[in-house]
Short mmCIF file of C-alpha atoms in Angstrom, two decimals:
data_model
loop_
_atom_site.label_atom_id
_atom_site.label_comp_id
_atom_site.label_asym_id
_atom_site.label_seq_id
_atom_site.Cartn_x
_atom_site.Cartn_y
_atom_site.Cartn_z
CA MET O 26 121.19 226.95 132.53
CA PHE O 27 119.40 229.99 131.07
CA THR O 28 116.28 230.26 133.25
CA SER O 29 117.54 229.48 136.76
CA GLY O 30 118.68 233.06 137.42
CA ILE O 31 122.29 231.98 137.91
CA GLU O 32 124.76 233.14 135.27
CA PHE O 33 126.32 229.85 134.25
CA VAL O 34 127.24 231.29 130.84
CA ARG O 35 127.52 234.80 129.44
CA PRO O 36 126.95 235.98 125.87
CA ASN O 37 129.84 237.15 123.73
CA GLU O 38 130.02 240.44 121.81
CA ARG O 39 127.61 239.05 119.16
CA GLY O 40 125.05 237.98 121.75
CA GLU O 41 125.83 234.30 121.29
CA TYR O 42 126.21 231.76 124.09
CA GLU O 43 129.18 229.41 123.94
CA VAL O 44 128.55 226.23 125.89
CA ALA O 45 130.35 222.91 126.30
CA GLU O 46 133.73 224.49 125.64
CA GLY O 47 136.44 221.85 126.00
CA MET O 48 133.89 219.03 126.00
CA SER O 49 134.49 216.23 123.54
CA ALA O 50 131.99 215.54 120.79
CA THR O 51 131.51 211.98 122.04
CA VAL O 52 130.47 213.15 125.50
CA PHE O 53 128.18 215.85 124.13
CA ARG O 54 126.53 213.39 121.75
CA SER O 55 125.90 210.99 124.63
CA ILE O 56 124.26 213.72 126.72
CA LEU O 57 122.00 214.67 123.79
CA ASP O 58 120.55 211.15 124.03
CA TYR O 59 119.05 212.21 127.36
CA TYR O 60 116.72 214.63 125.55
CA ASN O 61 115.82 212.03 122.92
CA HIS O 62 115.46 208.88 125.03
CA GLY O 63 115.74 210.04 128.66
CA VAL O 64 118.82 207.85 129.18
CA ILE O 65 122.54 208.54 128.81
CA ARG O 66 124.66 205.61 127.70
CA CYS O 67 128.30 206.12 128.63
CA PRO O 68 130.59 205.20 125.71
CA PRO O 69 133.35 202.72 126.58
CA THR O 70 136.00 205.28 125.56
CA VAL O 71 134.70 207.89 128.02
CA SER O 72 135.41 207.77 131.75
CA VAL O 73 132.48 207.95 134.11
CA GLN O 74 134.05 210.91 135.89
CA GLU O 75 134.26 212.88 132.63
CA LEU O 76 130.62 212.11 131.90
CA ARG O 77 129.55 213.17 135.38
CA GLU O 78 131.42 216.47 135.12
CA ALA O 79 129.72 217.13 131.79
CA CYS O 80 126.32 216.40 133.31
CA ASP O 81 127.04 218.75 136.18
CA TYR O 82 128.02 221.51 133.75
CA LEU O 83 124.97 221.07 131.53
CA LEU O 84 122.68 220.59 134.56
CA VAL O 85 121.61 217.13 133.47
CA PRO O 86 120.71 214.72 136.30
CA PHE O 87 123.33 212.07 136.96
CA ASP O 88 121.94 209.02 138.73
CA ALA O 89 121.30 205.33 138.20
CA SER O 90 118.03 205.99 136.37
CA THR O 91 119.49 208.38 133.79
CA VAL O 92 122.99 206.93 133.26
CA LYS O 93 123.70 203.45 131.91
CA CYS O 94 127.29 202.32 131.98
CA GLN O 95 129.22 199.14 131.35
CA ASN O 96 131.80 200.16 133.95
CA LEU O 97 129.79 199.57 137.11
CA ARG O 98 132.74 200.27 139.37
CA GLY O 99 133.18 203.76 137.94
CA LEU O 100 129.45 204.42 138.01
CA LEU O 101 129.03 203.32 141.61
CA HIS O 102 132.09 205.31 142.64
CA GLU O 103 130.60 208.53 141.27
CA LEU O 104 127.22 207.74 142.82
CA SER O 105 128.94 207.15 146.17
CA ASN O 106 130.63 210.54 145.88
CA GLU O 107 127.29 212.20 145.26
CA GLY O 108 125.75 210.36 148.20
CA ALA O 109 128.70 211.17 150.45
CA ARG O 110 128.42 214.87 149.62
CA ALA O 111 124.75 214.94 150.56
CA GLN O 112 125.40 212.93 153.73
CA MET O 113 128.27 215.21 154.79
CA GLU O 114 126.10 218.29 154.34
CA LYS O 115 123.57 216.72 156.70
CA PHE O 116 126.20 215.78 159.29
CA LEU O 117 127.65 219.27 159.11
CA GLU O 118 124.38 221.05 159.73
CA GLU O 119 122.96 218.72 162.39
CA LEU O 120 126.00 217.51 164.37
CA VAL O 121 129.16 219.50 163.64
CA LEU O 122 127.86 223.06 163.30
CA PRO O 123 126.42 223.23 166.85
CA LEU O 124 129.83 222.27 168.25
CA MET O 125 131.53 224.91 166.10
CA VAL O 126 129.11 227.54 167.34
CA ALA O 127 129.83 226.52 170.95
CA SER O 128 133.56 226.90 170.30
CA ALA O 129 133.04 230.32 168.72
CA ARG O 130 131.05 231.51 171.72
CA ARG O 131 134.00 230.65 173.96
CA GLY O 132 136.18 232.86 171.80
CA ASP O 133 137.95 229.98 170.06
CA ARG O 134 138.95 230.22 166.42
CA GLU O 135 138.99 226.51 165.64
CA CYS O 136 137.23 223.30 166.54
CA HIS O 137 138.39 219.72 167.04
CA VAL O 138 135.64 217.08 166.93
CA VAL O 139 136.07 213.36 167.66
CA ILE O 140 133.35 211.04 166.36
CA LEU O 141 132.44 208.31 168.83
CA LEU O 142 130.02 205.41 168.59
CA ASP O 143 126.57 205.67 170.08
CA ASP O 144 127.49 203.18 172.82
CA ASP O 145 130.98 204.56 173.58
CA PHE O 146 131.27 205.29 177.31
CA VAL O 147 133.59 208.10 178.40
CA ASP O 148 134.51 208.26 182.10
CA TRP O 149 137.55 210.36 183.00
CA ASP O 150 139.04 210.69 186.44
CA GLU O 151 138.54 214.29 187.59
CA LYS O 152 141.76 214.21 189.58
CA TYR O 153 143.85 212.54 186.88
CA PRO O 154 142.40 213.50 183.47
CA PRO O 155 144.12 212.15 180.35
CA GLN O 156 146.73 214.22 178.57
CA MET O 157 145.00 215.36 175.40
CA GLY O 158 146.71 216.79 172.36
CA GLU O 159 143.82 219.18 171.71
CA GLU O 160 142.93 221.43 174.61
CA TYR O 161 139.30 221.94 173.63
CA SER O 162 138.47 218.63 172.00
CA GLN O 163 134.75 217.95 171.58
CA THR O 164 132.92 214.73 170.86
CA VAL O 165 129.81 213.68 169.01
CA ASN O 166 128.21 210.25 169.46
CA SER O 167 127.07 209.01 166.07
CA THR O 168 127.66 205.51 164.79
CA ALA O 169 126.44 206.54 161.32
CA MET O 170 128.98 209.33 161.16
CA TYR O 171 131.69 206.97 162.45
CA ARG O 172 130.98 204.51 159.65
CA PHE O 173 130.94 207.34 157.14
CA PHE O 174 134.47 208.49 158.04
CA LYS O 175 135.93 204.98 157.94
CA TYR O 176 136.36 205.36 154.16
CA ILE O 177 139.17 207.56 152.93
CA GLU O 178 137.07 208.48 149.88
CA ASN O 179 134.37 209.90 152.16
CA ARG O 180 136.99 211.89 154.07
CA ASP O 181 138.15 213.40 150.78
CA VAL O 182 134.59 214.38 149.91
CA ALA O 183 134.03 215.77 153.42
CA LYS O 184 137.18 217.88 153.16
CA GLN O 185 135.98 219.30 149.85
CA VAL O 186 132.58 220.15 151.36
CA LEU O 187 134.23 221.95 154.27
CA LYS O 188 136.43 223.91 151.87
CA GLU O 189 133.42 224.96 149.84
CA ARG O 190 131.81 226.26 153.04
CA GLY O 191 134.79 228.57 153.59
CA LEU O 192 136.58 226.71 156.41
CA LYS O 193 140.37 226.69 156.74
CA LYS O 194 143.12 224.44 158.15
CA ILE O 195 141.02 221.30 157.64
CA ARG O 196 142.40 218.01 158.93
CA LEU O 197 140.59 214.68 158.89
CA GLY O 198 141.88 211.35 160.10
CA ILE O 199 141.75 208.71 162.81
CA GLU O 200 143.32 209.09 166.25
CA GLY O 201 143.31 207.39 169.65
CA TYR O 202 140.78 208.75 172.13
CA PRO O 203 140.77 207.89 175.87
CA THR O 204 137.45 206.52 177.09
CA TYR O 205 137.80 205.28 180.69
CA LYS O 206 140.41 204.64 183.38
CA GLU O 207 141.84 201.15 183.47
CA LYS O 208 144.28 201.31 186.41
CA VAL O 209 146.48 203.57 188.48
CA LYS O 210 150.22 203.01 188.83
CA ARG O 211 152.29 204.32 191.71
CA ARG O 212 155.61 205.75 190.64
CA PRO O 213 158.65 206.24 192.88
CA GLY O 214 158.23 209.37 194.94
CA GLY O 215 154.50 208.88 195.45
CA ARG O 216 153.50 210.13 191.99
CA SER O 217 150.47 208.42 190.46
CA GLU O 218 150.07 207.54 186.78
CA VAL O 219 146.64 206.73 185.35
CA ILE O 220 146.36 204.28 182.47
CA TYR O 221 143.40 204.96 180.15
CA ASN O 222 141.75 202.75 177.59
CA TYR O 223 142.13 204.22 174.08
CA VAL O 224 139.94 203.57 171.06
CA GLN O 225 140.59 204.56 167.45
CA ARG O 226 138.00 207.10 166.32
CA PRO O 227 137.74 209.55 163.39
CA PHE O 228 138.24 213.26 164.00
CA ILE O 229 137.65 216.56 162.20
CA HIS O 230 139.69 219.68 162.81
CA MET O 231 138.83 222.98 161.15
CA SER O 232 139.24 226.72 161.62
CA TRP O 233 137.24 229.71 160.41
CA GLU O 234 140.18 232.14 160.46
CA LYS O 235 142.74 232.63 157.69
CA GLU O 236 145.68 233.17 160.03
CA GLU O 237 146.33 231.70 163.46
CA ALA O 238 148.52 233.14 166.23
CA LYS O 239 150.33 235.49 163.87
CA SER O 240 151.05 239.13 164.66
CA ARG O 241 150.27 241.80 162.11
CA HIS O 242 153.46 243.84 162.57
CA VAL O 243 156.34 243.68 160.15
CA ASP O 244 159.31 241.60 161.19
CA PHE O 245 162.69 242.91 160.05
CA GLN O 246 165.49 240.43 159.78
CA CYS O 247 169.20 241.20 159.60
CA VAL O 248 170.63 239.01 156.87
CA LYS O 249 174.36 238.52 156.98
CA SER O 250 176.13 239.14 153.71
CA LYS O 251 177.95 236.21 152.20
CA SER O 252 180.94 238.35 151.19
CA VAL O 253 181.46 240.02 154.57
CA THR O 254 182.59 237.95 157.52
CA ASN O 255 182.44 240.76 160.06
CA LEU O 256 178.92 241.57 161.25
CA ALA O 257 179.97 245.16 162.06
CA GLU O 258 181.11 245.61 158.50
CA ALA O 259 177.87 244.12 157.20
CA THR O 260 175.77 246.66 159.13
CA ALA O 261 178.02 249.67 158.34
CA ASP O 262 177.37 252.12 155.52
CA PRO O 263 178.53 250.78 152.17
CA ALA O 264 181.72 252.17 150.72
CA ILE O 265 181.27 254.63 147.88
CA ASP O 266 183.48 254.12 144.86
CA LEU O 267 184.72 257.51 143.65
CA PRO O 268 186.04 258.07 140.10
CA PRO O 269 189.81 258.24 139.81
CA ALA O 270 191.08 261.84 140.22
CA ALA O 271 193.98 263.44 138.37
CA THR O 272 197.29 263.19 140.19
CA VAL O 273 200.03 265.83 140.21
CA ASP O 274 203.62 265.06 141.09
CA VAL O 275 204.91 267.66 143.54
CA ASP O 276 208.53 267.86 144.60
CA LEU O 277 208.77 268.72 148.23
CA VAL O 278 211.42 271.45 148.59
CA ALA O 279 212.63 272.57 151.97
CA PRO O 280 211.57 276.13 152.78
CA PRO O 281 214.30 278.70 152.37
CA GLN O 282 216.32 279.38 155.49
CA PRO O 283 216.67 282.99 156.72
CA GLN O 284 219.89 284.60 155.52
CA HIS O 285 221.99 287.10 157.59
CA LEU O 286 223.43 290.20 155.92
CA LEU O 287 227.05 290.83 156.79
CA LEU O 288 228.17 294.46 156.48
CA GLN O 289 231.88 295.28 156.02
CA ASP O 290 233.81 298.49 155.66
CA ASN O 291 236.47 299.28 153.04
CA GLU O 292 239.08 297.51 155.04
CA GLY O 293 237.00 294.36 155.50
CA ASP O 294 236.12 294.94 159.12
CA PRO O 295 232.55 294.05 160.10
CA LEU O 296 230.19 296.89 160.68
CA ALA O 297 227.51 296.99 163.33
CA ASN O 298 223.98 295.86 162.25
CA PRO O 299 221.82 298.95 162.17
CA ASP O 300 218.67 296.88 162.95
CA ALA O 301 220.20 295.37 166.06
CA PRO O 302 219.01 296.85 169.34
CA ALA O 303 221.36 299.21 170.98
#
Protein backbone atom coordinates (compact mmCIF):
# COMPACT_ATOMS: atom_id res chain seq x y z
CA MET A 1 0.00 0.00 0.00
CA PHE A 2 2.86 2.41 0.76
CA THR A 3 5.68 1.10 -1.46
CA SER A 4 3.93 0.16 -4.71
CA GLY A 5 4.07 3.71 -6.11
CA ILE A 6 0.28 3.93 -6.33
CA GLU A 7 -1.39 6.40 -3.97
CA PHE A 8 -3.91 4.16 -2.26
CA VAL A 9 -3.97 6.47 0.77
CA ARG A 10 -2.88 10.05 1.39
CA PRO A 11 -1.63 11.63 4.62
CA ASN A 12 -3.73 14.15 6.49
CA GLU A 13 -2.59 17.59 7.66
CA ARG A 14 -0.60 15.98 10.52
CA GLY A 15 1.19 13.57 8.20
CA GLU A 16 -0.79 10.58 9.44
CA TYR A 17 -2.27 7.86 7.26
CA GLU A 18 -5.85 6.82 7.94
CA VAL A 19 -6.55 3.31 6.71
CA ALA A 20 -9.43 0.85 7.03
CA GLU A 21 -11.97 3.65 7.37
CA GLY A 22 -15.45 2.15 7.60
CA MET A 23 -14.07 -1.35 8.18
CA SER A 24 -15.40 -3.20 11.19
CA ALA A 25 -13.07 -4.19 14.00
CA THR A 26 -13.99 -7.85 13.53
CA VAL A 27 -12.90 -7.85 9.90
CA PHE A 28 -9.70 -5.95 10.64
CA ARG A 29 -8.82 -8.32 13.48
CA SER A 30 -9.32 -11.30 11.17
CA ILE A 31 -7.01 -9.81 8.53
CA LEU A 32 -4.33 -9.18 11.17
CA ASP A 33 -4.22 -12.96 11.68
CA TYR A 34 -2.74 -13.20 8.18
CA TYR A 35 0.43 -11.47 9.42
CA ASN A 36 0.59 -13.65 12.53
CA HIS A 37 -0.37 -17.07 11.14
CA GLY A 38 -0.52 -16.62 7.35
CA VAL A 39 -4.21 -17.60 7.33
CA ILE A 40 -7.40 -15.56 7.58
CA ARG A 41 -10.31 -17.25 9.31
CA CYS A 42 -13.61 -15.65 8.33
CA PRO A 43 -15.82 -15.08 11.39
CA PRO A 44 -19.34 -16.52 11.10
CA THR A 45 -20.82 -13.03 11.57
CA VAL A 46 -18.90 -11.60 8.59
CA SER A 47 -19.93 -12.19 4.99
CA VAL A 48 -17.33 -13.55 2.62
CA GLN A 49 -17.91 -10.63 0.26
CA GLU A 50 -17.14 -8.12 3.03
CA LEU A 51 -13.95 -10.00 3.87
CA ARG A 52 -12.88 -10.10 0.23
CA GLU A 53 -13.44 -6.36 -0.20
CA ALA A 54 -11.34 -5.73 2.90
CA CYS A 55 -8.55 -7.92 1.54
CA ASP A 56 -8.64 -6.07 -1.77
CA TYR A 57 -8.38 -2.73 0.03
CA LEU A 58 -5.50 -3.80 2.27
CA LEU A 59 -3.79 -5.66 -0.61
CA VAL A 60 -3.91 -8.98 1.18
CA PRO A 61 -4.16 -12.06 -1.07
CA PHE A 62 -7.60 -13.65 -1.13
CA ASP A 63 -7.52 -17.29 -2.22
CA ALA A 64 -8.17 -20.78 -0.92
CA SER A 65 -4.74 -20.99 0.70
CA THR A 66 -5.04 -17.78 2.73
CA VAL A 67 -8.77 -17.74 3.59
CA LYS A 68 -10.54 -20.39 5.65
CA CYS A 69 -14.29 -20.14 5.86
CA GLN A 70 -17.15 -22.22 7.16
CA ASN A 71 -19.42 -20.87 4.43
CA LEU A 72 -18.02 -22.75 1.45
CA ARG A 73 -20.72 -21.48 -0.88
CA GLY A 74 -19.79 -17.87 -0.22
CA LEU A 75 -16.08 -18.62 -0.47
CA LEU A 76 -16.38 -20.49 -3.75
CA HIS A 77 -18.62 -17.77 -5.16
CA GLU A 78 -15.99 -15.11 -4.52
CA LEU A 79 -13.24 -17.35 -5.89
CA SER A 80 -15.34 -17.92 -9.02
CA ASN A 81 -15.70 -14.16 -9.46
CA GLU A 82 -11.95 -13.74 -9.23
CA GLY A 83 -11.41 -16.55 -11.72
CA ALA A 84 -14.07 -15.19 -14.07
CA ARG A 85 -12.44 -11.76 -14.05
CA ALA A 86 -9.07 -13.20 -15.01
CA GLN A 87 -10.65 -15.42 -17.68
CA MET A 88 -12.62 -12.51 -19.17
CA GLU A 89 -9.47 -10.40 -19.41
CA LYS A 90 -7.87 -13.21 -21.40
CA PHE A 91 -10.87 -13.62 -23.71
CA LEU A 92 -10.98 -9.89 -24.27
CA GLU A 93 -7.36 -9.57 -25.28
CA GLU A 94 -7.08 -12.72 -27.40
CA LEU A 95 -10.51 -13.11 -29.05
CA VAL A 96 -12.69 -10.02 -28.73
CA LEU A 97 -10.21 -7.17 -29.17
CA PRO A 98 -9.10 -8.24 -32.69
CA LEU A 99 -12.74 -8.16 -33.82
CA MET A 100 -13.22 -4.72 -32.27
CA VAL A 101 -10.15 -3.43 -34.07
CA ALA A 102 -11.47 -4.81 -37.37
CA SER A 103 -14.77 -2.99 -36.78
CA ALA A 104 -12.95 0.25 -35.97
CA ARG A 105 -10.93 0.02 -39.18
CA ARG A 106 -14.17 -0.13 -41.15
CA GLY A 107 -15.25 3.09 -39.50
CA ASP A 108 -17.76 1.45 -37.16
CA ARG A 109 -18.30 2.74 -33.65
CA GLU A 110 -19.58 -0.47 -32.09
CA CYS A 111 -19.14 -4.21 -32.31
CA HIS A 112 -21.52 -7.15 -32.01
CA VAL A 113 -19.86 -10.53 -31.37
CA VAL A 114 -21.63 -13.91 -31.29
CA ILE A 115 -19.80 -16.75 -29.54
CA LEU A 116 -20.12 -20.05 -31.38
CA LEU A 117 -18.87 -23.52 -30.54
CA ASP A 118 -15.68 -24.82 -32.08
CA ASP A 119 -17.65 -27.30 -34.22
CA ASP A 120 -20.49 -24.93 -35.23
CA PHE A 121 -20.82 -24.90 -39.02
CA VAL A 122 -22.08 -21.71 -40.67
CA ASP A 123 -23.20 -21.95 -44.31
CA TRP A 124 -25.37 -19.12 -45.61
CA ASP A 125 -26.94 -18.96 -49.03
CA GLU A 126 -25.31 -16.09 -50.93
CA LYS A 127 -28.51 -15.38 -52.83
CA TYR A 128 -30.82 -15.63 -49.81
CA PRO A 129 -28.84 -14.60 -46.70
CA PRO A 130 -30.65 -14.60 -43.35
CA GLN A 131 -32.20 -11.42 -42.03
CA MET A 132 -29.92 -10.38 -39.19
CA GLY A 133 -30.76 -7.86 -36.51
CA GLU A 134 -27.17 -6.60 -36.41
CA GLU A 135 -25.79 -5.44 -39.73
CA TYR A 136 -22.15 -6.09 -38.92
CA SER A 137 -22.39 -9.09 -36.63
CA GLN A 138 -19.13 -10.97 -36.11
CA THR A 139 -18.50 -14.43 -34.73
CA VAL A 140 -15.81 -16.14 -32.72
CA ASN A 141 -15.55 -19.94 -32.44
CA SER A 142 -14.63 -20.81 -28.88
CA THR A 143 -16.31 -23.54 -26.87
CA ALA A 144 -14.52 -22.36 -23.72
CA MET A 145 -15.89 -18.87 -24.13
CA TYR A 146 -19.35 -20.29 -24.87
CA ARG A 147 -19.32 -22.24 -21.61
CA PHE A 148 -18.07 -19.18 -19.76
CA PHE A 149 -21.03 -17.04 -20.86
CA LYS A 150 -23.62 -19.69 -20.00
CA TYR A 151 -23.56 -18.44 -16.38
CA ILE A 152 -25.31 -15.18 -15.63
CA GLU A 153 -22.77 -14.50 -12.86
CA ASN A 154 -19.95 -14.64 -15.42
CA ARG A 155 -21.86 -12.25 -17.68
CA ASP A 156 -22.12 -9.81 -14.78
CA VAL A 157 -18.39 -10.03 -14.18
CA ALA A 158 -17.68 -9.65 -17.91
CA LYS A 159 -19.85 -6.54 -18.07
CA GLN A 160 -17.95 -5.03 -15.16
CA VAL A 161 -14.61 -5.78 -16.84
CA LEU A 162 -15.77 -4.11 -20.06
CA LYS A 163 -16.93 -1.06 -18.11
CA GLU A 164 -13.58 -0.79 -16.38
CA ARG A 165 -11.89 -0.82 -19.80
CA GLY A 166 -13.90 2.25 -20.81
CA LEU A 167 -16.47 0.66 -23.15
CA LYS A 168 -20.04 1.94 -23.43
CA LYS A 169 -23.51 0.61 -24.30
CA ILE A 170 -22.61 -2.92 -23.15
CA ARG A 171 -25.16 -5.67 -23.70
CA LEU A 172 -24.64 -9.35 -22.96
CA GLY A 173 -27.12 -12.16 -23.42
CA ILE A 174 -28.15 -15.14 -25.50
CA GLU A 175 -29.78 -14.91 -28.93
CA GLY A 176 -30.66 -17.13 -31.88
CA TYR A 177 -28.03 -17.28 -34.62
CA PRO A 178 -28.64 -18.82 -38.09
CA THR A 179 -26.13 -21.50 -39.02
CA TYR A 180 -27.20 -23.21 -42.27
CA LYS A 181 -30.08 -23.37 -44.74
CA GLU A 182 -32.65 -26.06 -44.07
CA LYS A 183 -35.12 -25.61 -46.95
CA VAL A 184 -36.56 -23.16 -49.43
CA LYS A 185 -40.27 -22.39 -49.63
CA ARG A 186 -41.99 -21.02 -52.70
CA ARG A 187 -44.48 -18.30 -51.93
CA PRO A 188 -47.34 -17.19 -54.20
CA GLY A 189 -46.02 -14.90 -56.88
CA GLY A 190 -42.76 -16.79 -57.31
CA ARG A 191 -41.10 -15.34 -54.21
CA SER A 192 -38.74 -17.69 -52.37
CA GLU A 193 -38.36 -17.91 -48.59
CA VAL A 194 -35.33 -19.61 -47.06
CA ILE A 195 -35.69 -21.38 -43.72
CA TYR A 196 -32.48 -21.37 -41.62
CA ASN A 197 -31.50 -23.47 -38.66
CA TYR A 198 -31.04 -21.31 -35.54
CA VAL A 199 -28.97 -22.11 -32.48
CA GLN A 200 -28.92 -20.26 -29.16
CA ARG A 201 -25.53 -18.65 -28.62
CA PRO A 202 -24.17 -15.94 -26.28
CA PHE A 203 -23.38 -12.50 -27.67
CA ILE A 204 -21.52 -9.35 -26.62
CA HIS A 205 -22.38 -5.89 -27.86
CA MET A 206 -20.28 -2.87 -26.95
CA SER A 207 -19.39 0.60 -28.21
CA TRP A 208 -16.37 2.85 -27.69
CA GLU A 209 -18.26 6.11 -28.22
CA LYS A 210 -20.24 8.03 -25.61
CA GLU A 211 -22.99 9.11 -27.98
CA GLU A 212 -24.40 7.34 -31.02
CA ALA A 213 -26.18 8.91 -34.01
CA LYS A 214 -26.84 12.16 -32.19
CA SER A 215 -26.31 15.58 -33.73
CA ARG A 216 -24.42 18.23 -31.81
CA HIS A 217 -26.72 21.15 -32.68
CA VAL A 218 -29.25 22.53 -30.26
CA ASP A 219 -32.84 21.50 -30.80
CA PHE A 220 -35.43 24.14 -29.94
CA GLN A 221 -38.89 22.94 -29.12
CA CYS A 222 -42.07 25.02 -29.08
CA VAL A 223 -43.94 24.08 -25.93
CA LYS A 224 -47.60 24.96 -25.90
CA SER A 225 -48.75 26.80 -22.82
CA LYS A 226 -51.35 25.08 -20.70
CA SER A 227 -53.30 28.31 -20.15
CA VAL A 228 -53.49 29.36 -23.80
CA THR A 229 -55.52 27.30 -26.23
CA ASN A 230 -54.61 29.31 -29.32
CA LEU A 231 -51.14 28.54 -30.68
CA ALA A 232 -50.93 32.03 -32.23
CA GLU A 233 -51.53 33.56 -28.84
CA ALA A 234 -48.93 31.29 -27.28
CA THR A 235 -46.24 32.46 -29.72
CA ALA A 236 -47.22 36.17 -29.58
CA ASP A 237 -45.51 38.72 -27.36
CA PRO A 238 -46.77 38.58 -23.79
CA ALA A 239 -49.14 41.29 -22.64
CA ILE A 240 -47.61 43.93 -20.39
CA ASP A 241 -49.59 44.85 -17.31
CA LEU A 242 -49.45 48.63 -16.84
CA PRO A 243 -50.18 50.31 -13.48
CA PRO A 244 -53.62 51.88 -13.21
CA ALA A 245 -53.57 55.54 -14.37
CA ALA A 246 -55.56 58.41 -12.88
CA THR A 247 -58.89 59.02 -14.57
CA VAL A 248 -60.52 62.41 -15.13
CA ASP A 249 -64.21 62.83 -15.80
CA VAL A 250 -64.71 65.19 -18.74
CA ASP A 251 -68.11 66.48 -19.79
CA LEU A 252 -68.34 66.63 -23.51
CA VAL A 253 -69.88 70.01 -24.43
CA ALA A 254 -70.90 70.80 -27.95
CA PRO A 255 -68.73 73.50 -29.51
CA PRO A 256 -70.34 76.91 -29.64
CA GLN A 257 -72.25 77.65 -32.82
CA PRO A 258 -71.41 80.83 -34.78
CA GLN A 259 -73.75 83.69 -33.93
CA HIS A 260 -75.01 86.32 -36.47
CA LEU A 261 -75.12 90.00 -35.49
CA LEU A 262 -78.35 91.70 -36.43
CA LEU A 263 -78.09 95.48 -36.91
CA GLN A 264 -81.22 97.66 -36.60
CA ASP A 265 -81.86 101.35 -36.91
CA ASN A 266 -83.84 103.55 -34.50
CA GLU A 267 -87.07 102.48 -36.05
CA GLY A 268 -86.27 98.77 -35.85
CA ASP A 269 -85.56 98.28 -39.52
CA PRO A 270 -82.62 95.98 -40.31
CA LEU A 271 -79.47 97.60 -41.51
CA ALA A 272 -77.17 96.21 -44.14
CA ASN A 273 -74.18 94.11 -42.88
CA PRO A 274 -71.07 96.16 -43.48
CA ASP A 275 -68.94 92.99 -43.82
CA ALA A 276 -71.15 91.55 -46.53
CA PRO A 277 -69.81 91.83 -50.06
CA ALA A 278 -71.31 94.51 -52.14
